[in-house]
Amino acid sequence: MALPVRKSSVEFPPNCPLTECMAMLRGAWAPNVIWYLSGGPRRFGELRHDIPRISARVLSARLRELESRGIVVRRLVDSSPPSAEYDLTELGRELIPAIKSLAAVGTKLKLRAVSC
Amino acid sequence: MALPVRKSSVEFPPNCPLTECMAMLRGAWAPNVIWYLSGGPRRFGELRHDIPRISARVLSARLRELESRGIVVRRLVDSSPPSAEYDLTELGRELIPAIKSLAAVGTKLKLRAVSC
DNA sequence: TTGAGTGGTAACCAACTGGATACCACATTT
DNA sequence: AAATGTGGTATCCAGTTGGTTACCACTCAA
């Protein structure tokens, strides 16, 4: 006889907050941008330097997305020529421990990939 | 005068483990699948029931990816008709705290989205 | 006046992704 | 023999994504 379908032992709030958070992290380089901002405020050009393979187009898109979601703030710096500085918000900083955990798992994934 | 480019205060190991981990989580529904498996072993059909909007095609793809990375194990159940059960590996379980943190941030993202 | 350095944007395009639909093999139940 | 319930796969296709390239406005130094 076919097995009964068991009720799930875990629940998911409607309109899933995990999906919401992942929508923010799914874009290319998004976790990397957050990672580098975790070291303190960073200018556009500095981020391009931190993440050499990111294009200006994508970096710009990511920063605006993160800004619109309240993860990052943009601040104009009154230098010459004027410059823009990006920083994590308080909410953005709450992502750091999670991202560190993910990186830790990533390390083990790589080890496994080598040994198999 | 132009601002100097500051050295980043955070470093990234070469061939980034965070990127590695995100490659695994980026696929559609991947975090949700892991979330539901965190409640214990789950069959293909049960997962489809847990995540109603996922297609068989994508669920199948996600499970095989997660299996090939050592996050999930597939076990044949000797029932009739035969059934397949998926379970998190030990490494897979290490993702749970990170995913819970992400969901917590996701909740605050939604609150912010409503109030702004 | 020209050039470099700031922080971007616009247009184009190939590749990837995932949704929908149809379909399959197999084992039981009816 | 037919229907149902397992766990999928094959094919098609439209939408999204992000890389590339070119370009822009502005400020200051040479």
PDB file of C-alpha atoms (C1' of nucleotides) in Angstrom, chain B residues 43-45 57 60 64 74 81-84 86, chain D residues 5-13 18 28-29:
ATOM      1  CA  ARG B  43       9.662  11.968   0.496  1.00  0.00           C
ATOM      2  CA  PHE B  44       9.526  13.535  -2.945  1.00  0.00           C
ATOM      3  CA  GLY B  45       5.778  13.823  -2.919  1.00  0.00           C
ATOM      4  CA  ARG B  57      11.263  19.345 -12.577  1.00  0.00           C
ATOM      5  CA  SER B  60      14.170  17.051  -8.814  1.00  0.00           C
ATOM      6  CA  ARG B  64      20.130  16.168  -7.118  1.00  0.00           C
ATOM      7  CA  ARG B  74      18.598   9.993  -0.994  1.00  0.00           C
ATOM      8  CA  PRO B  81       5.156   1.336  -4.875  1.00  0.00           C
ATOM      9  CA  PRO B  82       8.794   2.026  -3.954  1.00  0.00           C
ATOM     10  CA  SER B  83       9.405   5.456  -2.599  1.00  0.00           C
ATOM     11  CA  ALA B  84      12.372   7.770  -2.126  1.00  0.00           C
ATOM     12  CA  TYR B  86      15.502  12.576   1.357  1.00  0.00           C
TER      13      TYR B  86
ATOM     14  C1'  DG D   5      -0.161   6.472  -6.846  1.00  0.00           C
ATOM     15  C1'  DT D   6       4.755   6.178  -6.641  1.00  0.00           C
ATOM     16  C1'  DG D   7       9.020   9.237  -8.513  1.00  0.00           C
ATOM     17  C1'  DG D   8      10.485  11.153 -11.658  1.00  0.00           C
ATOM     18  C1'  DT D   9      12.272  12.888 -17.111  1.00  0.00           C
ATOM     19  C1'  DA D  10      11.836  15.358 -21.820  1.00  0.00           C
ATOM     20  C1'  DT D  11      10.708  19.166 -24.322  1.00  0.00           C
ATOM     21  C1'  DC D  12       9.621  23.674 -25.105  1.00  0.00           C
ATOM     22  C1'  DC D  13       9.861  28.427 -24.278  1.00  0.00           C
ATOM     23  C1'  DG D  18      24.632  39.773 -15.892  1.00  0.00           C
ATOM     24  C1'  DC D  28      40.959  68.995 -10.048  1.00  0.00           C
ATOM     25  C1'  DA D  29      46.020  68.794 -11.402  1.00  0.00           C
TER      26       DA D  29
END
